[in-house]
Amino acid sequence: MPDAPLLKLGTRRSPLAMAQAEEARARLCAAHGWPDSAVELVPVIASGDKVQDRALAEIGGKALWTKELDQWLADGTIDAAVHSLKDVETVRPDSLAIAAVLPRADKRDRLVGASSIAGLPQGAVVGTSAPRRAAQLLHARPDCTVVTFRGNVATRLAKLQAGEADATFLAAAGLERLGRSDVGHALDPADWLPAPAQGAIAIECRAFDERARDLLAAIDHAPSRAEVMAERALLLALGGNCHSPIAVLCDLDGDALAMRAALFSPAGQERIDGEARFAAGDTEAPARLAADLLARAPTGIAAFFAGPPK
C-alpha cells in the first residue's frame, strides 16, 4: 500500500459528481492493480453549485462547473479532474487535456412526472434550466410553460414533489449512477435528442503532465471518445453557448459515426435538423454538418450561434 496517493483526482462535491469520481477511481485501480488508497478524491464546492435560483447561462455559464478545479490543476493541488463532459466548455485552455473518457452511459433524458411528452397534461408547468430541454419541449408542446429548475437530482425531485412544477427532466446516466434508474420515463432519442456529450465522464489533466496522461490513458474508452469528441466538434463549429438550444446524438456504428443534430429558437417555434455519417476521427465532418445547419437556419435560430471560431 503506498504511503501517499499515486494520483489525486479533483471533483465537485455533489452526490452525482462524487459517484462519478468513485467510478473513475475504481477503473484506475482495476487497470493498474492499485488499492483504493492509491487514488485520493479531492472534492470542491463549485461556483455552479453555490447559486441555485438562476439559470446557469445568466451567472457565468459552464465555466462555473470547472473554474475551481482548473485552478487546482494549475497550482498542482490535484493531478486530474473528473467532469461530466456535457458540463465542460467547448473551448478549453491549451494547458489542459482530456486524457480519458470513460465508457459512455445511457445518453437519454428521463421525463419525471409523466410517461411521455404527449402525456403531459394540457398547459403543464415543466421545470428545467437547460435551453435545449426548454426549446425542444416548447417545440413539441407549445401549450406548456417552462420554469427554472436548478440543483442536484435530490433538489429537483424535491421541488417537483413540492408542486413547483408538474414535470421535469433528468439525465438517465446521472440517475443510473446514483442508483435511481427507477425514476421517470426514458425518452426515445429518435424523438428527443440529448445534449452534446450527455452520459460521458471525462478526466482532464495538465497537458504537459506525461505521467498523469499515461496513467489515465489506461482507462480511456476509444468508442466513447470518438462519439463525444465528434459532438463537441459540432458544438465548436456552431459557435454555440449556454443560451444556444442545441441537441445532438452521435452513435458509433462499426467504424463509422452516425450523427443527428437539431437547432432550435429559444422559445421552440423554429427547428432545423441535419444528419451525417462519417469515419470515426474525421474532425471535418461535424464542421460540415454545422455549416449546413447554419446555412439553412432561420434568423430566429442563427442569432444564437456564432459559427466557427475565426
mmCIF file of C-alpha atoms in Angstrom:
data_model
loop_
_atom_site.group_PDB
_atom_site.id
_atom_site.type_symbol
_atom_site.label_atom_id
_atom_site.label_comp_id
_atom_site.label_asym_id
_atom_site.label_seq_id
_atom_site.Cartn_x
_atom_site.Cartn_y
_atom_site.Cartn_z
ATOM 1 C CA MET A 1 0.000 0.000 0.000
ATOM 2 C CA PRO A 2 1.516 3.365 -0.983
ATOM 3 C CA ASP A 3 2.408 5.850 1.757
ATOM 4 C CA ALA A 4 0.918 8.649 -0.325
ATOM 5 C CA PRO A 5 -1.682 8.577 -3.098
ATOM 6 C CA LEU A 6 -0.293 7.952 -6.576
ATOM 7 C CA LEU A 7 -2.932 10.198 -8.117
ATOM 8 C CA LYS A 8 -5.141 12.979 -6.750
ATOM 9 C CA LEU A 9 -8.478 13.368 -8.525
ATOM 10 C CA GLY A 10 -10.423 16.600 -8.096
ATOM 11 C CA THR A 11 -14.206 16.542 -8.239
ATOM 12 C CA ARG A 12 -17.242 18.618 -7.415
ATOM 13 C CA ARG A 13 -18.758 17.702 -4.063
ATOM 14 C CA SER A 14 -22.303 16.925 -5.286
ATOM 15 C CA PRO A 15 -23.530 13.341 -4.818
ATOM 16 C CA LEU A 16 -23.511 12.666 -8.566
ATOM 17 C CA ALA A 17 -20.052 14.153 -9.068
ATOM 18 C CA MET A 18 -18.710 12.057 -6.188
ATOM 19 C CA ALA A 19 -20.271 8.928 -7.704
ATOM 20 C CA GLN A 20 -18.557 9.709 -10.991
ATOM 21 C CA ALA A 21 -15.228 10.252 -9.239
ATOM 22 C CA GLU A 22 -15.651 6.938 -7.419
ATOM 23 C CA GLU A 23 -16.188 5.241 -10.779
ATOM 24 C CA ALA A 24 -13.044 6.867 -12.155
ATOM 25 C CA ARG A 25 -11.059 5.746 -9.104
ATOM 26 C CA ALA A 26 -12.393 2.178 -9.361
ATOM 27 C CA ARG A 27 -11.467 1.958 -13.040
ATOM 28 C CA LEU A 28 -7.976 3.351 -12.425
ATOM 29 C CA CYS A 29 -7.300 0.967 -9.566
ATOM 30 C CA ALA A 30 -8.569 -2.008 -11.572
ATOM 31 C CA ALA A 31 -6.486 -1.048 -14.607
ATOM 32 C CA HIS A 32 -3.254 -0.594 -12.628
ATOM 33 C CA GLY A 33 -3.753 -3.180 -9.859
ATOM 34 C CA TRP A 34 -3.797 -0.484 -7.174
ATOM 35 C CA PRO A 35 -5.625 -0.429 -3.827
ATOM 36 C CA ASP A 36 -8.313 2.238 -3.475
ATOM 37 C CA SER A 37 -5.951 4.286 -1.313
ATOM 38 C CA ALA A 38 -3.697 4.880 -4.323
ATOM 39 C CA VAL A 39 -6.200 7.393 -5.715
ATOM 40 C CA GLU A 40 -7.322 10.246 -3.461
ATOM 41 C CA LEU A 41 -10.569 12.090 -4.213
ATOM 42 C CA VAL A 42 -10.323 15.821 -3.516
ATOM 43 C CA PRO A 43 -13.793 17.465 -3.522
ATOM 44 C CA VAL A 44 -14.609 21.138 -4.033
ATOM 45 C CA ILE A 45 -17.857 23.106 -3.911
ATOM 46 C CA ALA A 46 -18.051 24.542 -7.430
ATOM 47 C CA SER A 47 -19.396 28.026 -8.108
ATOM 48 C CA GLY A 48 -22.189 26.462 -10.138
ATOM 49 C CA ASP A 49 -23.370 24.601 -7.030
ATOM 50 C CA LYS A 50 -23.497 27.736 -4.896
ATOM 51 C CA VAL A 51 -26.192 29.603 -6.873
ATOM 52 C CA GLN A 52 -29.378 27.593 -7.391
ATOM 53 C CA ASP A 53 -32.062 30.182 -8.144
ATOM 54 C CA ARG A 54 -30.933 31.330 -11.603
ATOM 55 C CA ALA A 55 -30.188 29.628 -14.905
ATOM 56 C CA LEU A 56 -26.518 28.802 -15.409
ATOM 57 C CA ALA A 57 -26.403 30.917 -18.580
ATOM 58 C CA GLU A 58 -27.280 34.007 -16.527
ATOM 59 C CA ILE A 59 -24.463 33.664 -13.997
ATOM 60 C CA GLY A 60 -21.397 32.662 -15.996
ATOM 61 C CA GLY A 61 -22.166 29.503 -17.961
ATOM 62 C CA LYS A 62 -20.356 26.182 -17.883
ATOM 63 C CA ALA A 63 -17.139 27.739 -16.532
ATOM 64 C CA LEU A 64 -18.824 27.777 -13.130
ATOM 65 C CA TRP A 65 -18.511 23.973 -13.043
ATOM 66 C CA THR A 66 -14.816 23.937 -13.906
ATOM 67 C CA LYS A 67 -13.018 27.048 -12.653
ATOM 68 C CA GLU A 68 -12.124 25.824 -9.154
ATOM 69 C CA LEU A 69 -10.859 22.508 -10.486
ATOM 70 C CA ASP A 70 -8.965 24.306 -13.257
ATOM 71 C CA GLN A 71 -7.218 26.396 -10.605
ATOM 72 C CA TRP A 72 -6.358 23.307 -8.574
ATOM 73 C CA LEU A 73 -4.818 21.729 -11.678
ATOM 74 C CA ALA A 74 -2.852 24.884 -12.391
ATOM 75 C CA ASP A 75 -1.372 25.079 -8.883
ATOM 76 C CA GLY A 76 -0.749 21.335 -8.536
ATOM 77 C CA THR A 77 -3.302 20.664 -5.783
ATOM 78 C CA ILE A 78 -4.664 17.810 -7.907
ATOM 79 C CA ASP A 79 -3.279 15.690 -10.752
ATOM 80 C CA ALA A 80 -6.545 15.383 -12.678
ATOM 81 C CA ALA A 81 -10.185 16.490 -12.549
ATOM 82 C CA VAL A 82 -13.319 14.404 -13.128
ATOM 83 C CA HIS A 83 -16.116 16.100 -15.066
ATOM 84 C CA SER A 84 -19.484 15.413 -16.630
ATOM 85 C CA LEU A 85 -18.307 16.217 -20.140
ATOM 86 C CA LYS A 86 -21.579 17.865 -21.127
ATOM 87 C CA ASP A 87 -20.823 20.499 -18.454
ATOM 88 C CA VAL A 88 -17.337 21.324 -19.772
ATOM 89 C CA GLU A 89 -16.850 24.360 -22.012
ATOM 90 C CA THR A 90 -16.192 23.520 -25.663
ATOM 91 C CA VAL A 91 -13.057 25.689 -25.772
ATOM 92 C CA ARG A 92 -10.625 24.732 -23.023
ATOM 93 C CA PRO A 93 -7.204 26.165 -22.085
ATOM 94 C CA ASP A 94 -4.290 24.776 -24.107
ATOM 95 C CA SER A 95 -2.672 23.927 -20.764
ATOM 96 C CA LEU A 96 -5.306 21.211 -20.147
ATOM 97 C CA ALA A 97 -6.028 17.934 -21.925
ATOM 98 C CA ILE A 98 -8.876 15.423 -21.796
ATOM 99 C CA ALA A 99 -6.776 12.370 -21.003
ATOM 100 C CA ALA A 100 -9.602 9.847 -20.608
ATOM 101 C CA VAL A 101 -13.253 9.414 -21.478
ATOM 102 C CA LEU A 102 -14.956 6.610 -19.544
ATOM 103 C CA PRO A 103 -17.418 4.234 -21.233
ATOM 104 C CA ARG A 104 -20.462 6.345 -22.005
ATOM 105 C CA ALA A 105 -23.613 5.569 -20.052
ATOM 106 C CA ASP A 106 -27.243 5.975 -21.154
ATOM 107 C CA LYS A 107 -27.443 9.056 -23.383
ATOM 108 C CA ARG A 108 -31.150 9.657 -22.933
ATOM 109 C CA ASP A 109 -33.156 12.152 -20.890
ATOM 110 C CA ARG A 110 -35.795 10.857 -18.497
ATOM 111 C CA LEU A 111 -39.067 12.695 -18.022
ATOM 112 C CA VAL A 112 -40.251 12.767 -14.408
ATOM 113 C CA GLY A 113 -43.933 13.479 -13.786
ATOM 114 C CA ALA A 114 -45.413 11.989 -16.962
ATOM 115 C CA SER A 115 -44.856 8.904 -19.084
ATOM 116 C CA SER A 116 -44.184 10.842 -22.290
ATOM 117 C CA ILE A 117 -44.097 14.348 -23.760
ATOM 118 C CA ALA A 118 -47.517 13.696 -25.309
ATOM 119 C CA GLY A 119 -48.733 12.501 -21.921
ATOM 120 C CA LEU A 120 -48.069 15.819 -20.178
ATOM 121 C CA PRO A 121 -51.348 17.464 -19.141
ATOM 122 C CA GLN A 122 -52.555 20.426 -21.190
ATOM 123 C CA GLY A 123 -50.787 23.578 -20.015
ATOM 124 C CA ALA A 124 -48.321 21.638 -17.868
ATOM 125 C CA VAL A 125 -45.642 23.540 -15.930
ATOM 126 C CA VAL A 126 -42.260 21.921 -16.592
ATOM 127 C CA GLY A 127 -39.104 22.719 -14.629
ATOM 128 C CA THR A 128 -35.747 22.938 -16.378
ATOM 129 C CA SER A 129 -32.856 25.383 -16.697
ATOM 130 C CA ALA A 130 -31.500 23.835 -19.922
ATOM 131 C CA PRO A 131 -32.199 25.870 -23.095
ATOM 132 C CA ARG A 132 -32.139 22.629 -25.123
ATOM 133 C CA ARG A 133 -34.786 20.935 -22.999
ATOM 134 C CA ALA A 134 -36.958 24.051 -22.827
ATOM 135 C CA ALA A 135 -36.859 24.701 -26.583
ATOM 136 C CA GLN A 136 -37.338 21.045 -27.509
ATOM 137 C CA LEU A 137 -40.318 20.802 -25.141
ATOM 138 C CA LEU A 138 -41.960 24.003 -26.377
ATOM 139 C CA HIS A 139 -41.463 22.931 -29.987
ATOM 140 C CA ALA A 140 -43.384 19.714 -29.300
ATOM 141 C CA ARG A 141 -45.812 21.155 -26.736
ATOM 142 C CA PRO A 142 -46.206 24.948 -27.101
ATOM 143 C CA ASP A 143 -49.050 24.828 -24.571
ATOM 144 C CA CYS A 144 -46.582 24.039 -21.762
ATOM 145 C CA THR A 145 -44.910 26.606 -19.502
ATOM 146 C CA VAL A 146 -41.233 26.346 -18.521
ATOM 147 C CA VAL A 147 -39.970 27.425 -15.094
ATOM 148 C CA THR A 148 -36.356 27.438 -13.915
ATOM 149 C CA PHE A 149 -35.262 24.301 -12.048
ATOM 150 C CA ARG A 150 -31.687 24.012 -10.813
ATOM 151 C CA GLY A 151 -29.916 21.921 -8.215
ATOM 152 C CA ASN A 152 -28.779 18.348 -7.849
ATOM 153 C CA VAL A 153 -31.035 15.364 -8.523
ATOM 154 C CA ALA A 154 -32.456 15.274 -4.984
ATOM 155 C CA THR A 155 -33.144 19.017 -5.009
ATOM 156 C CA ARG A 156 -35.003 18.880 -8.309
ATOM 157 C CA LEU A 157 -37.058 15.877 -7.263
ATOM 158 C CA ALA A 158 -37.938 17.671 -4.016
ATOM 159 C CA LYS A 159 -39.082 20.749 -5.967
ATOM 160 C CA LEU A 160 -41.260 18.514 -8.094
ATOM 161 C CA GLN A 161 -42.681 16.814 -5.009
ATOM 162 C CA ALA A 162 -43.423 20.243 -3.512
ATOM 163 C CA GLY A 163 -45.569 21.090 -6.529
ATOM 164 C CA GLU A 164 -43.307 23.733 -8.061
ATOM 165 C CA ALA A 165 -43.861 22.045 -11.442
ATOM 166 C CA ASP A 166 -45.809 19.181 -12.963
ATOM 167 C CA ALA A 167 -42.763 17.551 -14.515
ATOM 168 C CA THR A 168 -39.023 17.885 -15.041
ATOM 169 C CA PHE A 169 -36.166 16.254 -16.935
ATOM 170 C CA LEU A 170 -33.128 14.417 -15.586
ATOM 171 C CA ALA A 171 -30.272 12.702 -17.408
ATOM 172 C CA ALA A 172 -30.679 8.929 -17.412
ATOM 173 C CA ALA A 173 -26.935 8.479 -16.854
ATOM 174 C CA GLY A 174 -26.948 10.542 -13.681
ATOM 175 C CA LEU A 175 -29.898 8.656 -12.262
ATOM 176 C CA GLU A 176 -28.208 5.356 -13.143
ATOM 177 C CA ARG A 177 -25.004 6.368 -11.359
ATOM 178 C CA LEU A 178 -26.996 7.309 -8.263
ATOM 179 C CA GLY A 179 -28.856 4.006 -8.288
ATOM 180 C CA ARG A 180 -32.126 5.736 -9.260
ATOM 181 C CA SER A 181 -32.875 4.177 -12.648
ATOM 182 C CA ASP A 182 -36.430 3.698 -11.426
ATOM 183 C CA VAL A 183 -37.105 7.450 -11.573
ATOM 184 C CA GLY A 184 -39.013 8.820 -14.559
ATOM 185 C CA HIS A 185 -39.501 7.528 -18.077
ATOM 186 C CA ALA A 186 -36.733 7.375 -20.702
ATOM 187 C CA LEU A 187 -37.367 9.500 -23.789
ATOM 188 C CA ASP A 188 -36.651 7.857 -27.150
ATOM 189 C CA PRO A 189 -33.685 9.626 -28.812
ATOM 190 C CA ALA A 190 -35.475 9.197 -32.153
ATOM 191 C CA ASP A 191 -37.893 11.888 -30.938
ATOM 192 C CA TRP A 192 -35.952 13.645 -28.175
ATOM 193 C CA LEU A 193 -32.263 14.346 -28.755
ATOM 194 C CA PRO A 194 -29.892 14.700 -25.768
ATOM 195 C CA ALA A 195 -27.223 17.285 -25.007
ATOM 196 C CA PRO A 196 -23.762 17.088 -26.596
ATOM 197 C CA ALA A 197 -21.616 14.553 -24.664
ATOM 198 C CA GLN A 198 -24.509 13.558 -22.374
ATOM 199 C CA GLY A 199 -23.705 10.434 -20.347
ATOM 200 C CA ALA A 200 -19.920 10.838 -20.670
ATOM 201 C CA ILE A 201 -17.412 11.243 -17.831
ATOM 202 C CA ALA A 202 -14.130 12.923 -18.804
ATOM 203 C CA ILE A 203 -10.890 13.174 -16.851
ATOM 204 C CA GLU A 204 -8.752 16.211 -17.533
ATOM 205 C CA CYS A 205 -5.136 16.796 -16.551
ATOM 206 C CA ARG A 206 -2.313 19.217 -17.304
ATOM 207 C CA ALA A 207 -1.337 18.852 -20.954
ATOM 208 C CA PHE A 208 2.375 18.617 -20.133
ATOM 209 C CA ASP A 209 1.968 16.054 -17.336
ATOM 210 C CA GLU A 210 3.084 12.913 -19.180
ATOM 211 C CA ARG A 211 2.893 10.745 -16.062
ATOM 212 C CA ALA A 212 -0.763 11.594 -15.413
ATOM 213 C CA ARG A 213 -1.635 11.274 -19.090
ATOM 214 C CA ASP A 214 -0.056 7.815 -19.277
ATOM 215 C CA LEU A 215 -1.861 6.620 -16.136
ATOM 216 C CA LEU A 216 -5.206 7.948 -17.334
ATOM 217 C CA ALA A 217 -4.788 6.553 -20.855
ATOM 218 C CA ALA A 218 -5.301 3.073 -19.388
ATOM 219 C CA ILE A 219 -8.998 3.829 -18.809
ATOM 220 C CA ASP A 220 -9.712 5.842 -21.961
ATOM 221 C CA HIS A 221 -12.615 4.255 -23.880
ATOM 222 C CA ALA A 222 -11.951 4.888 -27.580
ATOM 223 C CA PRO A 223 -15.528 4.383 -28.873
ATOM 224 C CA SER A 224 -16.963 6.807 -26.305
ATOM 225 C CA ARG A 225 -14.190 9.322 -27.009
ATOM 226 C CA ALA A 226 -14.945 9.172 -30.736
ATOM 227 C CA GLU A 227 -18.635 9.919 -30.164
ATOM 228 C CA VAL A 228 -18.270 12.776 -27.712
ATOM 229 C CA MET A 229 -15.380 14.463 -29.498
ATOM 230 C CA ALA A 230 -17.445 14.497 -32.692
ATOM 231 C CA GLU A 231 -20.342 16.070 -30.781
ATOM 232 C CA ARG A 232 -18.025 18.674 -29.254
ATOM 233 C CA ALA A 233 -16.559 19.393 -32.700
ATOM 234 C CA LEU A 234 -20.074 20.121 -33.960
ATOM 235 C CA LEU A 235 -20.685 22.419 -30.998
ATOM 236 C CA LEU A 236 -17.418 24.266 -31.660
ATOM 237 C CA ALA A 237 -18.231 24.779 -35.342
ATOM 238 C CA LEU A 238 -21.712 26.052 -34.498
ATOM 239 C CA GLY A 239 -20.307 28.601 -32.078
ATOM 240 C CA GLY A 240 -22.977 27.795 -29.534
ATOM 241 C CA ASN A 241 -23.019 28.998 -25.933
ATOM 242 C CA CYS A 242 -25.103 28.414 -22.806
ATOM 243 C CA HIS A 243 -28.030 30.260 -24.395
ATOM 244 C CA SER A 244 -27.961 28.204 -27.625
ATOM 245 C CA PRO A 245 -30.515 25.382 -27.844
ATOM 246 C CA ILE A 246 -28.603 22.526 -29.491
ATOM 247 C CA ALA A 247 -29.375 18.814 -29.317
ATOM 248 C CA VAL A 248 -27.154 16.142 -30.851
ATOM 249 C CA LEU A 249 -26.634 12.406 -30.768
ATOM 250 C CA CYS A 250 -23.683 10.516 -32.209
ATOM 251 C CA ASP A 251 -23.633 6.712 -32.264
ATOM 252 C CA LEU A 252 -20.682 4.548 -33.264
ATOM 253 C CA ASP A 253 -21.823 2.028 -35.876
ATOM 254 C CA GLY A 254 -18.922 -0.224 -36.820
ATOM 255 C CA ASP A 255 -16.127 2.079 -37.956
ATOM 256 C CA ALA A 256 -18.495 4.951 -38.709
ATOM 257 C CA LEU A 257 -20.230 7.592 -36.630
ATOM 258 C CA ALA A 258 -23.880 8.409 -37.268
ATOM 259 C CA MET A 259 -24.754 11.927 -36.089
ATOM 260 C CA ARG A 260 -28.149 13.620 -35.807
ATOM 261 C CA ALA A 261 -28.496 17.212 -34.656
ATOM 262 C CA ALA A 262 -31.214 19.800 -34.168
ATOM 263 C CA LEU A 263 -31.051 23.538 -33.524
ATOM 264 C CA PHE A 264 -33.946 25.469 -32.025
ATOM 265 C CA SER A 265 -35.038 29.009 -31.402
ATOM 266 C CA PRO A 266 -35.181 29.562 -27.609
ATOM 267 C CA ALA A 267 -38.979 29.507 -27.419
ATOM 268 C CA GLY A 268 -39.122 26.443 -29.653
ATOM 269 C CA GLN A 269 -41.134 27.873 -32.555
ATOM 270 C CA GLU A 270 -38.377 27.105 -35.057
ATOM 271 C CA ARG A 271 -36.311 23.951 -35.538
ATOM 272 C CA ILE A 272 -33.726 22.837 -38.086
ATOM 273 C CA ASP A 273 -32.435 19.263 -38.349
ATOM 274 C CA GLY A 274 -29.466 17.603 -40.002
ATOM 275 C CA GLU A 275 -27.584 14.329 -40.024
ATOM 276 C CA ALA A 276 -24.283 12.924 -41.245
ATOM 277 C CA ARG A 277 -22.372 9.672 -41.358
ATOM 278 C CA PHE A 278 -18.590 9.718 -41.303
ATOM 279 C CA ALA A 279 -15.492 7.834 -40.230
ATOM 280 C CA ALA A 280 -14.546 7.943 -36.556
ATOM 281 C CA GLY A 281 -11.868 10.569 -36.097
ATOM 282 C CA ASP A 282 -12.985 12.692 -39.063
ATOM 283 C CA THR A 283 -12.852 16.126 -37.464
ATOM 284 C CA GLU A 284 -14.073 17.945 -40.574
ATOM 285 C CA ALA A 285 -17.403 16.130 -40.962
ATOM 286 C CA PRO A 286 -19.032 17.663 -37.848
ATOM 287 C CA ALA A 287 -17.934 21.101 -39.059
ATOM 288 C CA ARG A 288 -19.531 20.458 -42.453
ATOM 289 C CA LEU A 289 -22.779 19.454 -40.766
ATOM 290 C CA ALA A 290 -22.618 22.602 -38.627
ATOM 291 C CA ALA A 291 -22.119 24.752 -41.735
ATOM 292 C CA ASP A 292 -25.112 23.089 -43.409
ATOM 293 C CA LEU A 293 -27.314 23.648 -40.365
ATOM 294 C CA LEU A 294 -26.326 27.300 -40.080
ATOM 295 C CA ALA A 295 -26.826 27.875 -43.802
ATOM 296 C CA ARG A 296 -30.423 26.626 -43.504
ATOM 297 C CA ALA A 297 -31.203 28.174 -40.118
ATOM 298 C CA PRO A 298 -33.761 30.990 -39.985
ATOM 299 C CA THR A 299 -32.806 34.198 -38.186
ATOM 300 C CA GLY A 300 -34.604 33.115 -35.015
ATOM 301 C CA ILE A 301 -32.118 30.255 -34.684
ATOM 302 C CA ALA A 302 -28.996 31.666 -36.364
ATOM 303 C CA ALA A 303 -28.904 34.641 -33.972
ATOM 304 C CA PHE A 304 -27.922 32.265 -31.152
ATOM 305 C CA PHE A 305 -24.966 30.663 -32.952
ATOM 306 C CA ALA A 306 -21.749 32.498 -33.780
ATOM 307 C CA GLY A 307 -20.379 29.970 -36.279
ATOM 308 C CA PRO A 308 -16.854 28.528 -36.260
ATOM 309 C CA PRO A 309 -14.001 30.285 -34.429
ATOM 310 C CA LYS A 310 -12.326 32.925 -36.572
#
